[in-house]
């Protein structure tokens, strides 16, 4: 099995799917000749031509609105929003249109659309190239939100998203793009959207997380193992639908839960996870549910020490696990 | 009355009569909505009255077996020409099964229906513009001869999606017709407070495709311009923007009171230019609409309106629990 980077897994999934299905096309800013500002679509215009790897005008609402229209009449588009921070001009198209078209027509019209967007910080991206946006979509019925952490999951979940008959917001952590490498099988496979994955087995404390934080949690767990603390790590992989069974099972495994996300704490996805546990597994808990998340300030400063202060890291996560283990 | 002659436009007497019949059907359905609303039988009305010529003229220039329409909420005339029946329209007014737009989930006027090639619309205005462009993009990619029509009001033409859609369509020379039904009011706000340039068709120059501001009360003029636009689109020559100048004869909706913002004299003056009256007069002068024919088609229209109303009134609602279905694909 080949070792590939997270972003190479994106490109490979796109290329294989486009090869398989001629109704798939990509629309986004700089996705064509440039191959994307992160190079996620590198080489695709050479392979599939400019009609299927289409540079969009600087118009996020059109990128989503136009792909919605094409999807309704039988195409299977992949829209790219260059940075998740720029998705808000398209918020109305995603929330009022893509997410509701099936519901408002009782499946007469449907929107098989994947919207890819790089999110997250730790890349000196400052206030408008660093944000986590998932909470602003998590409340919306009708869309799915996939947030993979490994190259293997990226490829399988991106293929599943493209084949899904509902709109999927596919959020790629941009710090993972080149930092994270892993085994990716050649050829076709998919991963079911809505299934979490245990990334490390442990007995003392359960960490429930997604995206880049999975890797920081794994690093923290290594450190803690040397101290005799055993950490169980559940990677949600998709936050909508969310894998309730896996959350409850992971909770019962240790009785102590730390929820970790880079996004701000207030109104974040962690609140929903905590509520699921509180409603359904309260008496399996040996300690109060803990949330470790970004501070409730706009994410995140350009100033390097301030960015570092904002971002979670393996040390902060290890400290939180240690505290919970002691409880 | 129209300066044009329907025969010069390639329309037969029967086609001209059909246009009038659809306009009349739209008007009579709309009038019935208001009666039903004031009788407490349906919660909401949003009207097409005054704009039937713009709608029917445009829809007649399209191919209902090949083209798509992404209409805005007043376009009852468009969806009737594209095949929605009076009974279906009434099912929508009553929010009953058989409503092809949304199966009772949306307010009336939020049109849709794949079988009639009508895209689904919502309430945030002008979101349908990028959708229409996407349909046109798909048609171009698949080398199909499909043209897509989309419409909006002059107030809604100020939304960002209007601009994003027009520019995108221009870049790729897509087979789409953008229509602004300029009826003079965005709920209560008149042109003076809505548009720096009252002619929205002028914007087309900025996008790089043709734009025309036309008399939206003249169904033949509307047909002529939309036919040309459809031909251009089909020939790969790209989009066209058409502003149909018209007037909204009713309040914005059943929940609005237009006496608070426009003079009765203005409305009365507009009624003299009512496209139903002027087109009927044209057809009488042309010898097409004889007293006998008029009686026959009025009877037919009223029979259809009555039958639709009765059917919808008698139909059961969906079960309340049906609300939980069709959020995602059900396997």
Short mmCIF file of N, CA, C and O in Angstrom, two decimals, chain B residues 160-211:
data_model
loop_
_atom_site.label_atom_id
_atom_site.label_comp_id
_atom_site.label_asym_id
_atom_site.label_seq_id
_atom_site.Cartn_x
_atom_site.Cartn_y
_atom_site.Cartn_z
N UNK B 160 -27.35 39.90 -4.61
CA UNK B 160 -26.05 39.48 -5.14
C UNK B 160 -26.14 38.31 -6.10
O UNK B 160 -25.38 38.22 -7.07
N UNK B 161 -27.07 37.39 -5.85
CA UNK B 161 -27.20 36.23 -6.72
C UNK B 161 -27.55 36.63 -8.16
O UNK B 161 -27.21 35.91 -9.10
N UNK B 162 -28.24 37.74 -8.32
CA UNK B 162 -28.56 38.23 -9.67
C UNK B 162 -27.25 38.49 -10.42
O UNK B 162 -27.03 38.00 -11.53
N UNK B 163 -26.38 39.24 -9.77
CA UNK B 163 -25.11 39.61 -10.39
C UNK B 163 -24.21 38.38 -10.61
O UNK B 163 -23.64 38.20 -11.69
N UNK B 164 -24.11 37.55 -9.59
CA UNK B 164 -23.22 36.39 -9.70
C UNK B 164 -23.68 35.47 -10.83
O UNK B 164 -22.87 34.92 -11.58
N UNK B 165 -24.99 35.30 -10.95
CA UNK B 165 -25.54 34.42 -11.98
C UNK B 165 -25.34 35.02 -13.37
O UNK B 165 -24.91 34.33 -14.31
N UNK B 166 -25.65 36.31 -13.52
CA UNK B 166 -25.51 36.95 -14.84
C UNK B 166 -24.07 36.90 -15.32
O UNK B 166 -23.79 36.58 -16.48
N UNK B 167 -23.15 37.23 -14.42
CA UNK B 167 -21.75 37.24 -14.83
C UNK B 167 -21.27 35.83 -15.20
O UNK B 167 -20.58 35.64 -16.20
N UNK B 168 -21.66 34.85 -14.39
CA UNK B 168 -21.24 33.48 -14.67
C UNK B 168 -21.76 33.03 -16.03
O UNK B 168 -21.03 32.45 -16.85
N UNK B 169 -23.02 33.31 -16.28
CA UNK B 169 -23.63 32.91 -17.56
C UNK B 169 -22.95 33.60 -18.73
O UNK B 169 -22.78 33.02 -19.81
N UNK B 170 -22.54 34.85 -18.50
CA UNK B 170 -21.87 35.60 -19.57
C UNK B 170 -20.51 35.01 -19.88
O UNK B 170 -20.14 34.85 -21.05
N UNK B 171 -19.76 34.67 -18.83
CA UNK B 171 -18.42 34.11 -19.02
C UNK B 171 -18.47 32.86 -19.90
O UNK B 171 -17.66 32.68 -20.80
N UNK B 172 -19.48 32.02 -19.64
CA UNK B 172 -19.55 30.74 -20.36
C UNK B 172 -20.58 30.73 -21.48
O UNK B 172 -20.88 29.67 -22.02
N UNK B 173 -21.12 31.92 -21.80
CA UNK B 173 -22.10 32.03 -22.90
C UNK B 173 -23.18 30.95 -22.78
O UNK B 173 -23.40 30.14 -23.71
N UNK B 174 -23.86 30.94 -21.67
CA UNK B 174 -24.79 29.84 -21.38
C UNK B 174 -26.19 30.12 -21.92
O UNK B 174 -26.62 31.28 -22.00
N UNK B 175 -26.91 29.06 -22.26
CA UNK B 175 -28.25 29.21 -22.84
C UNK B 175 -29.31 29.48 -21.77
O UNK B 175 -30.05 28.59 -21.36
N UNK B 176 -29.34 30.71 -21.29
CA UNK B 176 -30.27 31.07 -20.22
C UNK B 176 -30.89 32.43 -20.54
O UNK B 176 -30.25 33.29 -21.14
N UNK B 177 -32.15 32.59 -20.19
CA UNK B 177 -32.83 33.88 -20.34
C UNK B 177 -33.20 34.39 -18.95
O UNK B 177 -33.90 33.72 -18.20
N UNK B 178 -32.67 35.56 -18.61
CA UNK B 178 -32.99 36.19 -17.34
C UNK B 178 -34.13 37.17 -17.57
O UNK B 178 -34.05 38.02 -18.46
N UNK B 179 -35.17 37.05 -16.77
CA UNK B 179 -36.31 37.95 -16.91
C UNK B 179 -36.53 38.72 -15.63
O UNK B 179 -36.56 38.14 -14.54
N UNK B 180 -36.65 40.03 -15.74
CA UNK B 180 -37.08 40.86 -14.61
C UNK B 180 -38.50 41.32 -14.89
O UNK B 180 -38.73 42.03 -15.87
N UNK B 181 -39.43 40.88 -14.08
CA UNK B 181 -40.80 41.40 -14.20
C UNK B 181 -40.87 42.64 -13.33
O UNK B 181 -41.02 42.57 -12.11
N UNK B 182 -40.71 43.77 -13.97
CA UNK B 182 -40.67 45.04 -13.26
C UNK B 182 -42.09 45.55 -13.08
O UNK B 182 -42.68 46.15 -13.98
N UNK B 183 -42.65 45.30 -11.89
CA UNK B 183 -44.04 45.70 -11.64
C UNK B 183 -44.15 46.97 -10.81
O UNK B 183 -45.22 47.33 -10.34
N UNK B 184 -43.01 47.63 -10.60
CA UNK B 184 -43.03 48.95 -9.97
C UNK B 184 -42.90 48.95 -8.46
O UNK B 184 -42.60 49.99 -7.87
N UNK B 185 -43.13 47.80 -7.83
CA UNK B 185 -43.07 47.78 -6.36
C UNK B 185 -42.40 46.52 -5.84
O UNK B 185 -42.68 45.41 -6.32
N UNK B 186 -41.56 46.69 -4.83
CA UNK B 186 -41.04 45.57 -4.05
C UNK B 186 -41.76 45.66 -2.70
O UNK B 186 -41.38 46.45 -1.85
N UNK B 187 -42.81 44.88 -2.56
CA UNK B 187 -43.83 45.09 -1.52
C UNK B 187 -44.26 46.56 -1.56
O UNK B 187 -45.03 46.93 -2.43
N UNK B 188 -43.71 47.40 -0.68
CA UNK B 188 -44.17 48.79 -0.61
C UNK B 188 -43.20 49.77 -1.25
O UNK B 188 -43.51 50.96 -1.38
N UNK B 189 -42.02 49.29 -1.61
CA UNK B 189 -40.95 50.22 -2.02
C UNK B 189 -40.98 50.42 -3.54
O UNK B 189 -40.82 49.48 -4.31
N UNK B 190 -41.19 51.68 -3.96
CA UNK B 190 -41.28 51.97 -5.40
C UNK B 190 -39.90 52.05 -6.06
O UNK B 190 -38.88 52.05 -5.38
N UNK B 191 -39.93 52.14 -7.38
CA UNK B 191 -38.68 52.17 -8.15
C UNK B 191 -37.70 53.23 -7.66
O UNK B 191 -36.50 52.98 -7.59
N UNK B 192 -38.22 54.40 -7.30
CA UNK B 192 -37.35 55.51 -6.89
C UNK B 192 -36.44 55.13 -5.73
O UNK B 192 -35.34 55.67 -5.61
N UNK B 193 -36.93 54.26 -4.88
CA UNK B 193 -36.12 53.87 -3.71
C UNK B 193 -35.46 52.51 -3.89
O UNK B 193 -34.82 51.99 -3.00
N UNK B 194 -35.65 51.92 -5.06
CA UNK B 194 -35.15 50.56 -5.28
C UNK B 194 -34.00 50.52 -6.28
O UNK B 194 -33.09 49.73 -6.14
N UNK B 195 -34.07 51.41 -7.28
CA UNK B 195 -33.13 51.33 -8.40
C UNK B 195 -32.59 52.71 -8.75
O UNK B 195 -33.37 53.63 -8.99
N UNK B 196 -31.26 52.81 -8.82
CA UNK B 196 -30.64 54.04 -9.29
C UNK B 196 -30.92 54.26 -10.77
O UNK B 196 -31.10 55.37 -11.23
N UNK B 197 -30.96 53.17 -11.50
CA UNK B 197 -31.35 53.20 -12.91
C UNK B 197 -32.61 52.36 -13.03
O UNK B 197 -32.58 51.15 -12.76
N UNK B 198 -33.71 52.99 -13.38
CA UNK B 198 -34.99 52.27 -13.41
C UNK B 198 -35.06 51.19 -14.48
O UNK B 198 -35.96 50.37 -14.48
N UNK B 199 -34.12 51.23 -15.42
CA UNK B 199 -34.10 50.22 -16.48
C UNK B 199 -33.10 49.12 -16.12
O UNK B 199 -31.90 49.27 -16.31
N UNK B 200 -33.61 48.01 -15.63
CA UNK B 200 -32.69 46.94 -15.20
C UNK B 200 -32.04 46.25 -16.40
O UNK B 200 -31.01 45.59 -16.25
N UNK B 201 -32.63 46.36 -17.57
CA UNK B 201 -32.05 45.72 -18.77
C UNK B 201 -30.72 46.37 -19.15
O UNK B 201 -29.88 45.73 -19.79
N UNK B 202 -30.51 47.62 -18.73
CA UNK B 202 -29.24 48.29 -19.01
C UNK B 202 -28.06 47.52 -18.43
O UNK B 202 -26.93 47.65 -18.90
N UNK B 203 -28.31 46.77 -17.39
CA UNK B 203 -27.21 46.04 -16.75
C UNK B 203 -26.56 45.03 -17.70
O UNK B 203 -25.40 44.67 -17.52
N UNK B 204 -27.35 44.55 -18.65
CA UNK B 204 -26.83 43.52 -19.56
C UNK B 204 -25.56 43.98 -20.26
O UNK B 204 -24.63 43.20 -20.48
N UNK B 205 -25.51 45.26 -20.58
CA UNK B 205 -24.32 45.82 -21.24
C UNK B 205 -23.08 45.56 -20.41
O UNK B 205 -22.03 45.17 -20.94
N UNK B 206 -23.22 45.75 -19.12
CA UNK B 206 -22.09 45.52 -18.21
C UNK B 206 -21.65 44.06 -18.19
O UNK B 206 -20.47 43.76 -17.98
N UNK B 207 -22.59 43.17 -18.38
CA UNK B 207 -22.24 41.75 -18.37
C UNK B 207 -21.73 41.27 -19.73
O UNK B 207 -21.09 40.23 -19.82
N UNK B 208 -22.10 42.00 -20.76
CA UNK B 208 -21.63 41.61 -22.08
C UNK B 208 -22.60 40.74 -22.85
O UNK B 208 -22.21 39.91 -23.65
N UNK B 209 -23.89 40.90 -22.58
CA UNK B 209 -24.88 40.24 -23.42
C UNK B 209 -26.05 41.19 -23.64
O UNK B 209 -26.17 42.21 -22.97
N UNK B 210 -26.95 40.88 -24.58
CA UNK B 210 -28.03 41.82 -24.89
C UNK B 210 -29.05 41.94 -23.77
O UNK B 210 -29.33 40.97 -23.06
N UNK B 211 -29.60 43.15 -23.64
CA UNK B 211 -30.66 43.39 -22.67
C UNK B 211 -31.74 44.25 -23.30
O UNK B 211 -31.44 45.16 -24.06
#
